[in-house]
Structures are given as structure tokens and as C-alpha cells.
Amino acid sequence: MTQATPSQRTYPWTTTMGDRELTFRLMEPSDRDAILKFARALPTEDLMFLRSDITQEKTVDSWIGYIKSGRTLTLMSEAEGKIAGYASIHTNDALWTRHIGELRVLVSVDYRGIGLGKRLTNEAFAIAKDMGLKKITAQMTTSQRGARQVFEHLGFRPEALLADHAMTKDGRTHDLLLMSYDVAGFHDAAASA
Ligand SMILES: CC(C)(COP(=O)(O)OP(=O)(O)OC[C@H]1O[C@@H](n2cnc3c(N)ncnc32)[C@H](O)[C@@H]1OP(=O)(O)O)[C@@H](O)C(=O)NCCC(=O)NCCS
């Protein structure tokens, strides 16, 4: 079945990355169990730093609820019948922040380093732009050094550092880094307006 985003970008489609064949499509409520399986197979280090605990059924159920209501849009990539990664854009219709989307990207360990995170992010950017969003944010702790480097490669810039703002499952606090990406030069346009 053909899927379309609010701006009529269409999925699914399949491409080759490295020597892997990957299919890109939008997440649907029927993906609940596959997402739980994907999340539960992540290494402890990744699980420690998840923004929300997607190994829990109730968390995935509320994610699906946001997809149904249109507040979240998730693009996923599959290979050999399993989820290889996803990128989600989370929006908030509060008046002041309605132009902002938060990006969450997660790629399974087996598919890292072949450009999948970048491809998912670029697709998510295109969708965000079509949705009229002006600024994309990503949040990570300062301990996630690899993630920060990846996001810098993707064009994100550090914007704020919040001390002890994140608490991992083990009860330890971490400084939270807020990075942002200016969709289509919005910041420059806003500054000169
Ligand atoms: C962050 C993450 C999504 C990257 O996915 P990926 O598929 O491995 O990344 P890609 O292969 O697309 O690489 C993207 C860019 O980052 C670079 N990169 C990849 N891994 C890197 C690493 N560990 N250190 C430094 N740079 C790295 C790549 O060279 C590439 O750079 P380029 O654009 O100049 O070619 C993945 O590592 C992940 O899921 N991490 C756990 C979750 C997380 O931390 N998410 C971020 C918070 S939302």
C-alpha cells in the first residue's frame, strides 16, 4: 500500500546502502511489536540514554497514539523483515513552539556507519520542511560523544547546555545538550526581518 505524508511524499521505497537493501516507509500502529523487539535488542549503553523508554509497551502505545493524532511522524527503515532504524519528528502545538520539531533518530548497531542515520535524518528534514516546521532540535547528554559528532556532521549546532538536566535509568544525572538545525535558513531570515 502506498503511504503519503501530509505533504504527499510517498513511501514505501527501497534502496541499497553499503551492500544492504533497505526499505523506507512510515511507521504504522501494526509496527508495535516490531518496535518493541528492535528496542529490546539495543545495547545497554543505548537503552541507558533513550529519551523515552521504548522497551516498554505503554511507551510504544503512547507513541502510536501520537502517530494516529498526527503529532508525531516516524519514518522507518527495514531490512530482512526487521527494523534497522527510524527517525521521528515530534511536534507540539503549543503556540510558542508550533514551528519546532524534535528529531529522534535511532539505528540498530548492525546498520550503523553506512549512512542510514543520515539518510533517515535527511528524509525527516524534508518531511519537517513540508510540514512547515522552521527549526529542528535534537537532545542528547554530553556523555553521548558519538551522537554529538554525528549530529554535527548532519549540520546541527550546539545551542544550549542544561546542567544535570537528564537522569539515566541508574539515577545518575548528566548535562543535556540541545542541538538545533535551522531548516532552510529560517534563523537568518528571522534575524533580518
Ligand atoms: C546517532 C546514530 C543515529 C547515527 O547513525 P548512523 O547510521 O551510524 O550514522 P551515519 O552512518 O548516517 O553517519 C552520519 C555521519 O556521522 C559520522 N559518524 C557516524 N558515526 C560516528 C561516530 N561514532 N563518531 C563520529 N562520527 C560518526 C559519519 O561519518 C557521517 O558523517 P558524514 O555525513 O560526514 O559522512 C546512531 O549511532 C544511533 O542510533 N545512536 C544511538 C541513539 C542516539 O544517540 N541518537 C541521538 C539522539 S536523538
GROMACS .gro file of C-alpha atoms and ligand atoms in nm:
model
  241
    1MET     CA    1   0.000   0.000   0.000
    2THR     CA    2   0.133   0.347  -0.087
    3GLN     CA    3   0.178   0.576   0.212
    4ALA     CA    4   0.179   0.956   0.191
    5THR     CA    5   0.295   1.220   0.439
    6PRO     CA    6   0.081   1.533   0.494
    7SER     CA    7   0.273   1.689   0.203
    8GLN     CA    8   0.228   1.385  -0.021
    9ARG     CA    9   0.585   1.249  -0.008
   10THR     CA   10   0.523   0.887  -0.089
   11TYR     CA   11   0.650   0.564   0.064
   12PRO     CA   12   0.748   0.284   0.065
   13TRP     CA   13   1.061   0.274  -0.148
   14THR     CA   14   1.367   0.056  -0.142
   15THR     CA   15   1.732   0.147  -0.188
   16THR     CA   16   2.074  -0.011  -0.141
   17MET     CA   17   2.315   0.126   0.121
   18GLY     CA   18   2.652  -0.043   0.151
   19ASP     CA   19   2.554  -0.391   0.042
   20ARG     CA   20   2.222  -0.380   0.228
   21GLU     CA   21   1.880  -0.342   0.075
   22LEU     CA   22   1.666  -0.112   0.288
   23THR     CA   23   1.300  -0.021   0.260
   24PHE     CA   24   1.184   0.318   0.388
   25ARG     CA   25   0.825   0.363   0.500
   26LEU     CA   26   0.610   0.536   0.758
   27MET     CA   27   0.552   0.369   1.093
   28GLU     CA   28   0.202   0.230   1.147
   29PRO     CA   29   0.017   0.103   1.457
   30SER     CA   30   0.080  -0.257   1.341
   31ASP     CA   31   0.457  -0.197   1.392
   32ARG     CA   32   0.411  -0.204   1.773
   33ASP     CA   33   0.563  -0.548   1.831
   34ALA     CA   34   0.846  -0.497   1.580
   35ILE     CA   35   0.942  -0.171   1.756
   36LEU     CA   36   0.944  -0.345   2.095
   37LYS     CA   37   1.165  -0.619   1.951
   38PHE     CA   38   1.402  -0.360   1.795
   39ALA     CA   39   1.422  -0.162   2.120
   40ARG     CA   40   1.477  -0.465   2.341
   41ALA     CA   41   1.772  -0.575   2.125
   42LEU     CA   42   1.958  -0.243   2.172
   43PRO     CA   43   2.283  -0.247   2.370
   44THR     CA   44   2.268  -0.139   2.737
   45GLU     CA   45   2.453   0.184   2.655
   46ASP     CA   46   2.179   0.291   2.410
   47LEU     CA   47   1.899   0.185   2.645
   48MET     CA   48   2.053   0.398   2.917
   49PHE     CA   49   2.025   0.710   2.705
   50LEU     CA   50   1.684   0.664   2.542
   51ARG     CA   51   1.475   0.982   2.570
   52SER     CA   52   1.172   0.767   2.643
   53ASP     CA   53   1.188   0.401   2.733
   54ILE     CA   54   1.065   0.238   2.413
   55THR     CA   55   1.128  -0.110   2.553
   56GLN     CA   56   0.804  -0.054   2.750
   57GLU     CA   57   0.469  -0.140   2.592
   58LYS     CA   58   0.294   0.164   2.737
   59THR     CA   59   0.558   0.399   2.590
   60VAL     CA   60   0.520   0.247   2.243
   61ASP     CA   61   0.141   0.263   2.279
   62SER     CA   62   0.152   0.634   2.352
   63TRP     CA   63   0.396   0.684   2.060
   64ILE     CA   64   0.141   0.511   1.835
   65GLY     CA   65  -0.129   0.736   1.981
   66TYR     CA   66   0.079   1.043   1.878
   67ILE     CA   67   0.124   0.898   1.529
   68LYS     CA   68  -0.253   0.849   1.500
   69SER     CA   69  -0.318   1.207   1.611
   70GLY     CA   70  -0.054   1.344   1.371
   71ARG     CA   71   0.162   1.490   1.646
   72THR     CA   72   0.447   1.252   1.564
   73LEU     CA   73   0.563   1.129   1.228
   74THR     CA   74   0.802   0.835   1.219
   75LEU     CA   75   0.991   0.719   0.917
   76MET     CA   76   1.138   0.374   0.950
   77SER     CA   77   1.381   0.163   0.758
   78GLU     CA   78   1.354  -0.214   0.733
   79ALA     CA   79   1.584  -0.488   0.614
   80GLU     CA   80   1.525  -0.861   0.607
   81GLY     CA   81   1.186  -0.814   0.778
   82LYS     CA   82   1.337  -0.632   1.077
   83ILE     CA   83   1.357  -0.266   1.175
   84ALA     CA   84   1.704  -0.126   1.101
   85GLY     CA   85   1.635   0.224   1.228
   86TYR     CA   86   1.393   0.514   1.247
   87ALA     CA   87   1.371   0.891   1.258
   88SER     CA   88   1.082   1.060   1.435
   89ILE     CA   89   0.970   1.420   1.423
   90HIS     CA   90   0.778   1.515   1.734
   91THR     CA   91   0.575   1.834   1.726
   92ASN     CA   92   0.396   2.031   1.990
   93ASP     CA   93   0.102   2.253   1.908
   94ALA     CA   94   0.168   2.497   2.194
   95LEU     CA   95   0.151   2.845   2.039
   96TRP     CA   96   0.513   2.943   2.105
   97THR     CA   97   0.673   2.622   1.985
   98ARG     CA   98   0.449   2.522   1.697
   99HIS     CA   99   0.729   2.590   1.443
  100ILE     CA  100   0.969   2.347   1.614
  101GLY     CA  101   1.010   1.974   1.565
  102GLU     CA  102   1.220   1.746   1.779
  103LEU     CA  103   1.414   1.483   1.592
  104ARG     CA  104   1.488   1.144   1.746
  105VAL     CA  105   1.697   0.902   1.543
  106LEU     CA  106   1.792   0.551   1.635
  107VAL     CA  107   1.978   0.299   1.419
  108SER     CA  108   2.039  -0.060   1.523
  109VAL     CA  109   2.403  -0.144   1.590
  110ASP     CA  110   2.422  -0.377   1.286
  111TYR     CA  111   2.331  -0.092   1.049
  112ARG     CA  112   2.543   0.192   1.190
  113GLY     CA  113   2.810   0.366   0.986
  114ILE     CA  114   2.659   0.302   0.640
  115GLY     CA  115   2.482   0.637   0.616
  116LEU     CA  116   2.143   0.518   0.739
  117GLY     CA  117   2.117   0.771   1.025
  118LYS     CA  118   2.200   1.047   0.778
  119ARG     CA  119   1.951   0.923   0.518
  120LEU     CA  120   1.672   0.892   0.776
  121THR     CA  121   1.754   1.239   0.909
  122ASN     CA  122   1.758   1.398   0.566
  123GLU     CA  123   1.423   1.240   0.482
  124ALA     CA  124   1.286   1.358   0.817
  125PHE     CA  125   1.415   1.711   0.740
  126ALA     CA  126   1.236   1.710   0.407
  127ILE     CA  127   0.915   1.599   0.576
  128ALA     CA  128   0.959   1.862   0.851
  129LYS     CA  129   1.008   2.134   0.590
  130ASP     CA  130   0.696   2.022   0.406
  131MET     CA  131   0.509   2.031   0.737
  132GLY     CA  132   0.608   2.398   0.770
  133LEU     CA  133   0.846   2.346   1.063
  134LYS     CA  134   1.125   2.603   1.085
  135LYS     CA  135   1.366   2.458   1.336
  136ILE     CA  136   1.460   2.104   1.429
  137THR     CA  137   1.608   2.023   1.768
  138ALA     CA  138   1.785   1.714   1.898
  139GLN     CA  139   1.869   1.642   2.258
  140MET     CA  140   2.146   1.426   2.393
  141THR     CA  141   2.361   1.410   2.702
  142THR     CA  142   2.718   1.538   2.686
  143SER     CA  143   2.829   1.179   2.756
  144GLN     CA  144   2.691   1.071   2.415
  145ARG     CA  145   3.003   1.197   2.235
  146GLY     CA  146   2.950   0.983   1.923
  147ALA     CA  147   2.593   1.110   1.883
  148ARG     CA  148   2.707   1.470   1.912
  149GLN     CA  149   2.969   1.420   1.641
  150VAL     CA  150   2.715   1.254   1.415
  151PHE     CA  151   2.468   1.538   1.460
  152GLU     CA  152   2.739   1.795   1.388
  153HIS     CA  153   2.814   1.606   1.066
  154LEU     CA  154   2.447   1.632   0.986
  155GLY     CA  155   2.452   2.012   1.019
  156PHE     CA  156   2.323   2.053   1.376
  157ARG     CA  157   2.485   2.313   1.602
  158PRO     CA  158   2.502   2.315   1.984
  159GLU     CA  159   2.254   2.568   2.118
  160ALA     CA  160   2.215   2.517   2.493
  161LEU     CA  161   2.369   2.318   2.772
  162LEU     CA  162   2.146   2.237   3.070
  163ALA     CA  163   2.329   2.119   3.380
  164ASP     CA  164   2.216   1.788   3.540
  165HIS     CA  165   1.902   1.801   3.327
  166ALA     CA  166   1.893   1.434   3.227
  167MET     CA  167   1.873   1.140   3.463
  168THR     CA  168   1.956   0.795   3.328
  169LYS     CA  169   1.793   0.472   3.449
  170ASP     CA  170   2.069   0.422   3.706
  171GLY     CA  171   1.974   0.751   3.876
  172ARG     CA  172   2.285   0.938   3.759
  173THR     CA  173   2.240   1.291   3.627
  174HIS     CA  174   2.401   1.418   3.306
  175ASP     CA  175   2.430   1.756   3.138
  176LEU     CA  176   2.187   1.784   2.849
  177LEU     CA  177   2.296   1.929   2.517
  178LEU     CA  178   2.032   2.087   2.299
  179MET     CA  179   2.136   2.097   1.935
  180SER     CA  180   1.943   2.259   1.657
  181TYR     CA  181   1.918   2.267   1.281
  182ASP     CA  182   1.790   2.571   1.103
  183VAL     CA  183   1.558   2.446   0.828
  184ALA     CA  184   1.618   2.643   0.508
  185GLY     CA  185   1.791   2.942   0.668
  186PHE     CA  186   1.494   3.037   0.886
  187HIS     CA  187   1.717   3.190   1.156
  188ASP     CA  188   1.885   3.430   0.909
  189ALA     CA  189   1.550   3.527   0.762
  190ALA     CA  190   1.401   3.585   1.110
  191ALA     CA  191   1.706   3.789   1.219
  192SER     CA  192   1.688   4.024   0.921
  193ALA     CA  193   1.309   4.065   0.939
  194LIG     C1  194   2.350   0.859   1.612
  194LIG     C2  195   2.311   0.750   1.513
  194LIG     C3  196   2.163   0.768   1.474
  194LIG     C4  197   2.397   0.760   1.383
  194LIG     O1  198   2.351   0.667   1.288
  194LIG     P1  199   2.446   0.605   1.174
  194LIG     O2  200   2.357   0.538   1.075
  194LIG     O3  201   2.552   0.523   1.235
  194LIG     O4  202   2.514   0.737   1.111
  194LIG     P2  203   2.562   0.756   0.961
  194LIG     O5  204   2.630   0.633   0.913
  194LIG     O6  205   2.450   0.807   0.878
  194LIG     O7  206   2.670   0.872   0.979
  194LIG     C5  207   2.634   1.013   0.978
  194LIG     C6  208   2.760   1.098   0.986
  194LIG     O8  209   2.820   1.084   1.115
  194LIG     C7  210   2.951   1.028   1.104
  194LIG     N1  211   2.964   0.929   1.212
  194LIG     C8  212   2.897   0.812   1.225
  194LIG     N2  213   2.928   0.751   1.340
  194LIG     C9  214   3.018   0.834   1.403
  194LIG    C10  215   3.089   0.827   1.527
  194LIG     N3  216   3.072   0.726   1.614
  194LIG     N4  217   3.172   0.930   1.557
  194LIG    C11  218   3.188   1.034   1.473
  194LIG     N5  219   3.124   1.047   1.355
  194LIG    C12  220   3.041   0.947   1.320
  194LIG    C13  221   2.957   0.964   0.968
  194LIG     O9  222   3.091   0.963   0.918
  194LIG    C14  223   2.869   1.055   0.888
  194LIG    O10  224   2.941   1.173   0.853
  194LIG     P3  225   2.935   1.242   0.706
  194LIG    O11  226   2.798   1.299   0.698
  194LIG    O12  227   3.039   1.344   0.709
  194LIG    O13  228   2.957   1.129   0.610
  194LIG    C15  229   2.335   0.608   1.572
  194LIG    O14  230   2.469   0.598   1.612
  194LIG    C16  231   2.246   0.577   1.691
  194LIG    O15  232   2.134   0.529   1.674
  194LIG     N6  233   2.294   0.606   1.815
  194LIG    C17  234   2.216   0.582   1.937
  194LIG    C18  235   2.100   0.680   1.951
  194LIG    C19  236   2.141   0.825   1.959
  194LIG    O16  237   2.241   0.859   2.022
  194LIG     N7  238   2.061   0.913   1.897
  194LIG    C20  239   2.091   1.055   1.901
  194LIG    C21  240   2.000   1.133   1.989
  194LIG     S1  241   1.843   1.165   1.907
   0.00000   0.00000   0.00000
